Coordinates of C-alpha atoms and ligand atoms in Angstrom, one line a residue:
X93 CA -16.4 -35.9 -18.4
X94 CA -20.1 -36.9 -19.4
X95 CA -21.0 -35.0 -16.2
X96 CA -20.5 -31.4 -14.6
X97 CA -20.3 -29.7 -11.7
X98 CA -23.5 -27.3 -11.3
X99 CA -21.0 -24.6 -9.8
X100 CA -18.0 -25.2 -12.5
X101 CA -21.5 -25.7 -15.2
X102 CA -22.8 -22.1 -14.1
X103 CA -18.7 -21.0 -14.5
X104 CA -19.0 -21.5 -17.6
X105 CA -22.0 -20.0 -18.2
X106 CA -21.0 -17.0 -16.7
X107 CA -24.9 -17.0 -14.7
X108 CA -25.3 -17.3 -10.8
X109 CA -24.3 -20.5 -8.9
X110 CA -27.5 -19.6 -7.0
X111 CA -29.6 -19.6 -10.0
X112 CA -28.6 -23.0 -12.5
X113 CA -30.0 -24.7 -8.5
X114 CA -32.6 -23.0 -8.8
X115 CA -33.6 -23.6 -12.1
X116 CA -32.8 -27.5 -11.4
X117 CA -35.0 -27.8 -7.8
X118 CA -37.2 -25.7 -10.8
X119 CA -36.5 -29.3 -12.9
X120 CA -36.8 -31.5 -9.7
X121 CA -33.0 -32.0 -9.5
X122 CA -32.3 -30.9 -5.8
X123 CA -28.3 -31.0 -5.9
X124 CA -26.1 -28.8 -4.3
X125 CA -23.3 -26.3 -6.7
X126 CA -20.5 -28.6 -5.4
X127 CA -22.9 -32.8 -7.3
X128 CA -22.2 -32.5 -10.3
X129 CA -25.2 -33.2 -13.0
X130 CA -25.5 -35.6 -16.3
X131 CA -24.3 -34.0 -19.4
X132 CA -28.0 -35.2 -20.4
X133 CA -29.3 -32.6 -18.1
X134 CA -26.8 -29.4 -18.1
X135 CA -27.8 -29.7 -21.3
X136 CA -31.0 -28.5 -20.9
X137 CA -30.2 -26.5 -18.2
X138 CA -27.6 -24.7 -20.7
X139 CA -30.3 -24.0 -24.0
X140 CA -33.2 -23.2 -20.2
X141 CA -30.0 -20.0 -20.0
X142 CA -30.7 -19.2 -23.8
X143 CA -27.4 -20.5 -24.6
X144 CA -25.8 -22.5 -27.4
X145 CA -25.3 -26.3 -26.5
X146 CA -21.5 -28.0 -27.9
X147 CA -20.8 -30.7 -25.9
X148 CA -16.8 -31.6 -26.6
X149 CA -15.6 -35.1 -27.0
X150 CA -11.3 -36.4 -27.1
X151 CA -12.7 -36.9 -31.7
X152 CA -14.0 -33.0 -31.4
X153 CA -10.1 -32.0 -29.7
X154 CA -8.8 -34.6 -32.4
X155 CA -10.7 -33.2 -35.0
X156 CA -9.7 -29.3 -34.0
X157 CA -5.9 -29.5 -33.6
X158 CA -5.4 -32.5 -35.8
X159 CA -2.1 -32.1 -37.0
X160 CA -2.5 -31.5 -41.3
X161 CA -0.1 -34.0 -43.1
X162 CA 1.9 -31.3 -44.3
X163 CA 2.4 -31.4 -48.4
X164 CA 6.7 -32.1 -49.0
X165 CA 6.2 -29.3 -51.4
X166 CA 5.4 -26.8 -48.1
X167 CA 7.8 -27.6 -46.8
X168 CA 10.7 -26.0 -46.1
X169 CA 14.6 -26.6 -44.3
X170 CA 14.4 -25.4 -40.8
X171 CA 17.1 -24.7 -38.5
X172 CA 17.9 -27.3 -35.8
X173 CA 17.1 -28.0 -32.4
X174 CA 20.2 -28.7 -30.1
X175 CA 20.1 -29.3 -26.8
X176 CA 23.0 -29.5 -24.3
X177 CA 23.0 -31.9 -22.4
X178 CA 26.2 -32.9 -19.5
X179 CA 27.0 -33.3 -15.6
X180 CA 26.1 -30.6 -13.4
X181 CA 29.5 -27.9 -14.3
X182 CA 31.3 -29.8 -17.6
X183 CA 30.8 -26.3 -19.1
X184 CA 27.4 -26.4 -20.7
X185 CA 26.2 -22.9 -20.1
X186 CA 29.5 -21.9 -20.4
X187 CA 30.0 -23.8 -23.9
X188 CA 26.8 -21.8 -25.4
X189 CA 27.9 -17.9 -23.5
X190 CA 30.9 -18.6 -26.3
X191 CA 29.1 -19.8 -29.1
X192 CA 26.8 -16.9 -28.0
X193 CA 28.8 -14.4 -27.2
X194 CA 27.1 -13.9 -24.3
X195 CA 27.1 -13.8 -20.5
X196 CA 24.8 -16.5 -18.8
X197 CA 27.2 -18.3 -16.2
X198 CA 28.3 -14.8 -14.7
X199 CA 24.6 -13.7 -13.9
X200 CA 23.5 -16.9 -12.5
X201 CA 22.7 -18.0 -9.1
X202 CA 26.0 -19.6 -8.0
X203 CA 27.4 -20.7 -11.3
X204 CA 24.1 -22.6 -11.5
X205 CA 21.4 -23.4 -14.8
X206 CA 17.7 -23.1 -12.8
X207 CA 15.8 -22.5 -15.2
X208 CA 16.0 -23.8 -19.9
X209 CA 18.2 -21.2 -22.2
X210 CA 16.9 -21.1 -25.7
X211 CA 17.9 -18.9 -28.1
X212 CA 18.6 -18.5 -31.8
X213 CA 22.5 -18.6 -32.8
X214 CA 23.9 -16.8 -36.7
X215 CA 26.7 -18.8 -37.7
X216 CA 29.6 -16.9 -39.6
X217 CA 28.4 -19.6 -42.4
X218 CA 24.6 -18.4 -42.3
X219 CA 23.4 -21.2 -40.6
X220 CA 20.7 -20.5 -38.1
X221 CA 20.9 -23.3 -34.9
X222 CA 18.0 -23.4 -31.6
X223 CA 20.4 -24.4 -28.7
X224 CA 18.8 -25.3 -25.3
X225 CA 20.5 -24.7 -22.3
X226 CA 19.2 -27.6 -19.1
X227 CA 19.6 -27.5 -16.0
X228 CA 19.3 -31.3 -15.6
X229 CA 18.2 -34.1 -17.1
X230 CA 14.1 -33.3 -15.9
X231 CA 13.1 -31.4 -17.4
X232 CA 14.0 -33.3 -20.8
X233 CA 12.3 -36.3 -19.6
X234 CA 8.8 -34.7 -18.3
X235 CA 8.6 -33.2 -22.4
X236 CA 9.8 -36.4 -23.8
X237 CA 6.7 -37.9 -21.3
X238 CA 4.5 -34.6 -21.8
X239 CA 5.2 -36.8 -25.9
X240 CA 7.3 -33.4 -26.9
X241 CA 9.9 -34.2 -27.9
X242 CA 11.7 -31.2 -29.7
X243 CA 14.8 -31.5 -29.7
X244 CA 17.0 -32.3 -33.0
X245 CA 20.9 -33.0 -31.8
X246 CA 22.2 -33.3 -28.5
X247 CA 25.2 -31.8 -27.8
X248 CA 26.9 -34.1 -24.6
X249 CA 29.4 -32.0 -23.1
X250 CA 31.5 -33.9 -21.0
X251 CA 34.6 -32.3 -19.2
X252 CA 37.9 -33.8 -19.8
X253 CA 39.3 -33.8 -16.4
X254 CA 37.1 -35.2 -14.7
X255 CA 35.1 -37.8 -17.5
X256 CA 32.3 -39.8 -17.4
X257 CA 30.1 -38.5 -14.4
X258 CA 26.2 -40.2 -13.5
X259 CA 24.9 -37.1 -15.0
X260 CA 26.5 -37.9 -18.2
X261 CA 24.4 -41.0 -19.0
X262 CA 21.8 -39.8 -17.7
X263 CA 21.3 -37.8 -21.0
X264 CA 23.8 -41.0 -22.7
X265 CA 19.9 -42.6 -21.8
X266 CA 17.8 -39.5 -22.7
X267 CA 19.5 -39.6 -26.1
X268 CA 18.9 -42.9 -27.0
X269 CA 15.0 -43.2 -25.6
X270 CA 14.4 -40.1 -27.6
X271 CA 16.3 -41.6 -30.6
X272 CA 18.3 -38.3 -31.1
X273 CA 22.0 -38.6 -32.4
X274 CA 24.7 -36.2 -29.6
X275 CA 27.8 -34.9 -30.6
X276 CA 30.4 -35.5 -28.7
X277 CA 32.1 -32.1 -26.9
X278 CA 35.5 -33.0 -25.0
X279 CA 34.9 -29.4 -23.0
X280 CA 37.9 -28.0 -20.6
X281 CA 40.6 -29.0 -23.1
X282 CA 43.0 -25.7 -21.8
X283 CA 43.2 -27.3 -18.6
X284 CA 46.4 -28.7 -17.7
X285 CA 44.6 -32.5 -16.1
X286 CA 42.4 -32.5 -19.0
X287 CA 42.2 -36.1 -20.4
X288 CA 40.4 -35.9 -23.2
X289 CA 41.2 -40.0 -24.3
X290 CA 40.0 -40.6 -21.0
X291 CA 36.9 -39.2 -21.7
X292 CA 37.3 -41.6 -25.4
X293 CA 38.0 -44.9 -24.0
X294 CA 34.6 -44.1 -20.7
X295 CA 32.3 -43.6 -23.0
X296 CA 32.4 -46.9 -24.5
X297 CA 31.8 -48.8 -21.6
X298 CA 28.3 -46.4 -22.4
X299 CA 28.2 -47.4 -26.2
X300 CA 29.0 -44.1 -27.8
X301 CA 31.9 -45.3 -29.8
X302 CA 32.9 -41.6 -31.4
X303 CA 34.9 -40.5 -34.2
X304 CA 37.9 -40.7 -32.8
X305 CA 37.9 -44.4 -32.2
X306 CA 36.4 -45.4 -35.3
X307 CA 32.7 -45.1 -34.1
X308 CA 30.5 -42.7 -35.6
X309 CA 30.0 -40.4 -33.2
X310 CA 31.6 -37.0 -33.6
X311 CA 33.2 -36.7 -31.6
X312 CA 35.2 -32.6 -31.3
X313 CA 37.5 -31.3 -28.6
X314 CA 36.2 -27.6 -26.9
X315 CA 37.6 -25.0 -24.7
X316 CA 34.6 -22.7 -23.7
X317 CA 37.7 -21.1 -21.9
X318 CA 39.6 -20.8 -25.0
X319 CA 37.5 -20.5 -27.6
X320 CA 39.6 -23.5 -28.5
X321 CA 38.2 -25.9 -31.1
X322 CA 34.1 -23.9 -30.5
X323 CA 34.5 -23.9 -34.5
X324 CA 34.4 -26.6 -35.0
X325 CA 31.4 -27.9 -32.1
X326 CA 29.8 -25.5 -34.9
X327 CA 30.5 -27.3 -37.9
X328 CA 30.0 -31.6 -36.3
X329 CA 26.2 -29.6 -35.5
X330 CA 25.3 -28.0 -39.9
X331 CA 26.6 -31.7 -40.9
X332 CA 25.3 -34.1 -38.2
X333 CA 21.3 -31.1 -39.6
X334 CA 22.2 -31.9 -43.0
X335 CA 22.1 -36.2 -43.0
X336 CA 18.6 -35.0 -41.0
X337 CA 17.0 -33.0 -43.2
X338 CA 14.6 -30.9 -41.0
X339 CA 11.9 -29.0 -43.4
X340 CA 8.9 -27.9 -42.0
X341 CA 6.4 -25.3 -43.5
X342 CA 6.2 -22.2 -42.1
X343 CA 2.6 -20.9 -43.7
X344 CA 0.8 -22.8 -41.2
X345 CA -1.3 -22.6 -38.1
X346 CA 1.5 -22.6 -35.3
X347 CA 2.3 -26.3 -33.6
X348 CA 4.2 -25.6 -30.5
X349 CA 6.0 -27.4 -27.0
X350 CA 6.7 -25.6 -23.9
X351 CA 9.8 -25.1 -22.8
X352 CA 9.8 -24.3 -19.4
X353 CA 6.1 -21.6 -18.0
X354 CA 5.6 -19.7 -14.8
X355 CA 3.8 -16.8 -13.3
X356 CA 5.2 -13.6 -13.4
X357 CA 4.7 -10.8 -10.9
X358 CA 4.3 -8.3 -13.9
X359 CA 3.1 -9.8 -17.0
X360 CA 0.8 -12.7 -15.6
X361 CA 1.5 -15.6 -16.7
X362 CA 4.5 -17.1 -18.6
X363 CA 6.0 -19.7 -21.2
X364 CA 8.5 -19.4 -23.6
X365 CA 7.6 -22.0 -26.1
X366 CA 9.4 -23.7 -29.5
X367 CA 7.7 -23.1 -32.4
X368 CA 8.0 -26.0 -33.9
X369 CA 5.4 -25.8 -36.6
X370 CA 3.8 -23.9 -39.4
X371 CA 3.8 -19.6 -37.9
X372 CA 3.1 -18.1 -34.5
X373 CA 0.9 -14.9 -34.2
X374 CA 0.1 -11.9 -32.3
X375 CA -3.2 -12.2 -31.9
X376 CA -2.8 -15.4 -32.6
X377 CA -5.7 -17.2 -30.4
X378 CA -4.7 -21.0 -28.7
X379 CA -5.4 -24.3 -26.8
X380 CA -1.9 -25.3 -24.9
X381 CA -2.7 -28.3 -22.2
X382 CA -4.7 -27.4 -20.2
X383 CA -5.0 -23.6 -21.0
X384 CA -5.8 -21.1 -23.9
X385 CA -4.9 -17.8 -24.7
X386 CA -4.5 -14.8 -27.5
X387 CA -1.3 -14.5 -27.9
X388 CA -0.6 -10.9 -26.9
X389 CA 2.7 -10.0 -26.7
X390 CA 6.0 -12.7 -28.0
X391 CA 9.2 -12.0 -26.3
X392 CA 12.4 -12.8 -28.3
X393 CA 15.7 -14.7 -27.1
X394 CA 17.3 -11.4 -27.0
X395 CA 14.3 -9.7 -25.3
X396 CA 13.0 -7.8 -27.9
X397 CA 9.2 -8.2 -28.5
X398 CA 8.4 -9.6 -32.4
X399 CA 5.5 -9.9 -34.2
X400 CA 5.6 -13.5 -35.6
X401 CA 8.1 -17.0 -34.8
X402 CA 8.6 -19.5 -37.5
X403 CA 9.9 -23.5 -37.7
X404 CA 12.8 -23.2 -34.5
X405 CA 12.0 -20.2 -33.2
X406 CA 11.9 -19.6 -29.5
X407 CA 10.2 -17.3 -28.2
X408 CA 8.1 -15.2 -25.3
X409 CA 4.4 -16.2 -25.3
X410 CA 2.0 -13.7 -23.2
X411 CA -2.2 -13.8 -22.7
X412 CA -2.5 -17.5 -21.2
X413 CA -5.7 -17.9 -19.1
X414 CA -3.2 -20.2 -16.7
X415 CA 0.5 -21.2 -16.6
X416 CA 0.9 -24.9 -19.1
X417 CA 3.6 -26.6 -18.0
X418 CA 7.2 -28.2 -19.8
X419 CA 6.6 -30.1 -22.2
X420 CA 2.7 -29.2 -23.1
X421 CA 1.7 -29.5 -26.7
X422 CA 0.5 -25.2 -28.5
X423 CA -2.4 -25.2 -30.6
X424 CA -3.9 -21.8 -32.9
X425 CA -7.3 -22.4 -33.4
X426 CA -9.7 -20.6 -35.1
X427 CA -11.6 -19.5 -32.7
X428 CA -11.5 -18.4 -29.2
X429 CA -14.8 -20.6 -27.9
X430 CA -12.7 -24.6 -30.1
X431 CA -9.2 -22.7 -27.4
X432 CA -11.3 -23.0 -23.9
X433 CA -13.4 -26.1 -25.0
X434 CA -10.6 -27.8 -26.0
X435 CA -8.5 -26.6 -22.8
X436 CA -11.7 -26.9 -20.2
X437 CA -12.4 -30.0 -21.5
X438 CA -8.8 -31.2 -20.9
X439 CA -8.8 -29.2 -17.5
X440 CA -11.7 -31.7 -17.1
X441 CA -10.4 -35.4 -18.1
X442 CA -7.5 -34.5 -15.7
X443 CA -9.4 -34.1 -13.1
X444 CA -11.5 -38.0 -13.8
X445 CA -8.3 -39.5 -14.2
X446 CA -6.9 -38.0 -10.6
X447 CA -10.0 -38.9 -9.2
X448 CA -10.6 -42.1 -10.6
X449 CA -6.8 -43.1 -9.7
X450 CA -7.9 -41.7 -6.3
X451 CA -10.8 -43.5 -6.0
X452 CA -8.7 -47.5 -7.5
X453 CA -5.9 -46.4 -4.0
X454 CA -8.3 -45.7 -1.3
X455 CA -10.2 -48.9 -2.4
X456 CA -6.3 -50.3 -2.8
X457 CA -6.2 -48.9 0.9
X458 CA -9.6 -50.6 2.8
X459 CA -8.8 -54.6 0.7
X460 CA -5.1 -54.3 2.7
X461 CA -6.8 -52.7 6.2
X462 CA -9.4 -55.5 5.7
Ligands
GTP411 P1 25.3 -26.4 -14.7 O1 24.2 -25.5 -15.4 O2 25.6 -26.0 -12.5 O3 25.3 -27.5 -14.4 O4 27.2 -26.1 -14.9 P2 27.1 -26.1 -16.4 O5 27.4 -27.5 -17.0 O6 26.7 -24.8 -17.5 O7 28.2 -25.7 -16.2 P3 29.1 -24.1 -16.0 O8 28.7 -23.3 -17.5 O9 28.6 -23.1 -15.2 O10 31.1 -23.9 -15.5 C1 30.9 -24.2 -14.9 C2 32.2 -24.5 -14.1 O11 33.8 -24.6 -15.3 C3 32.5 -22.2 -14.1 O12 33.3 -22.0 -13.2 C4 33.3 -22.5 -15.5 O13 34.3 -21.5 -15.1 C5 34.4 -23.4 -15.8 N1 33.8 -23.5 -17.0 C6 33.6 -24.2 -18.4 N2 34.2 -24.0 -19.1 C7 35.8 -24.3 -19.4 C8 36.7 -24.5 -20.2 O14 36.6 -24.5 -21.2 N3 36.9 -25.0 -19.4 C9 37.2 -24.3 -18.5 N4 39.6 -24.1 -17.5 N5 37.1 -23.6 -17.1 C10 35.3 -24.1 -17.9
MG412 MG1 24.8 -24.3 -16.0

């Protein structure tokens, strides 16, 4: 990070590359636009062009986006975030559809979930729950590896006519690694071939001991088809959430995690963000991973434009300069300069890291070939 490419420097100052190269030549430095110069030289150039110098370091980044510890009296209850996991076709999306009274499965290509759906549901008992439907576990893993712990509770869906399958085991391992409490939903109980006790005994082999086997993991028999047991499942979730005492401070700058993001032809880069603390508002300036932006619009899970999104609310965010990655953390900053600086600092750091990794492999290859 102590060096910058000449073209990049020109770009950041919004000056012509040729002018910067010329200026460097006048200082006695013969460099092309694709070469890097050290930070001190860059600083001289920046001053030469009449711009202000701001050098960003890890410490500066942390200073701007530091996790302010919320005072206990500022904390308010927030909805739990529940991730639905399980083997392919065991009924994750159907179950969520049944809970939401929606028909997402019907609209999916081949009935296979391709992206993460994030929805909020209000139960009859008046509780608000945030659900994430996962296409597989890759997204979950990538989010965790990026340090974004987004889920409070995992609902493990196991089809009663199929019992524990490879992806069921993966989901169990993910939940355990993330230390997230699990609730087992034994689905498709309406099927003649349903054998819920086989599910329970299968789970024992993976050290998941459900309540019916005198363990501590709540298990509920459900049918996404008939709606049987759905209320029990919601009750189990509410109970688990109560134990967790989930809280956040809605009255602070927002912190969130990217659930998914893509480049939309009409709308530009769009990120689905789960707000984890604070409130995200239209007009907020933010940095998210190596990208930054200003919230142009927020769209809720029903497709409606909203002015703000508080803790545990999933929203689509428009107004990004580029497409972030799942698991990237979003922080609202005070100024656009801060957001831009942090984003480009991170981008450069990532580039340096890749370059270093590349150099290491070539060196290794050289050694191996020698
Ligand atoms: P992926 O997203 O591909 O991993 O699948 P999924 O787990 O989301 O499963 P999905 O909800 O798409 O359901 C798979 C199939 O099982 C569909 O044909 C559903 O209609 C059927 N199904 C889901 N739940 C039930 C149920 O409770 N009873 C019966 N009989 N069929 C169900
Ligand atoms: Mg699905």
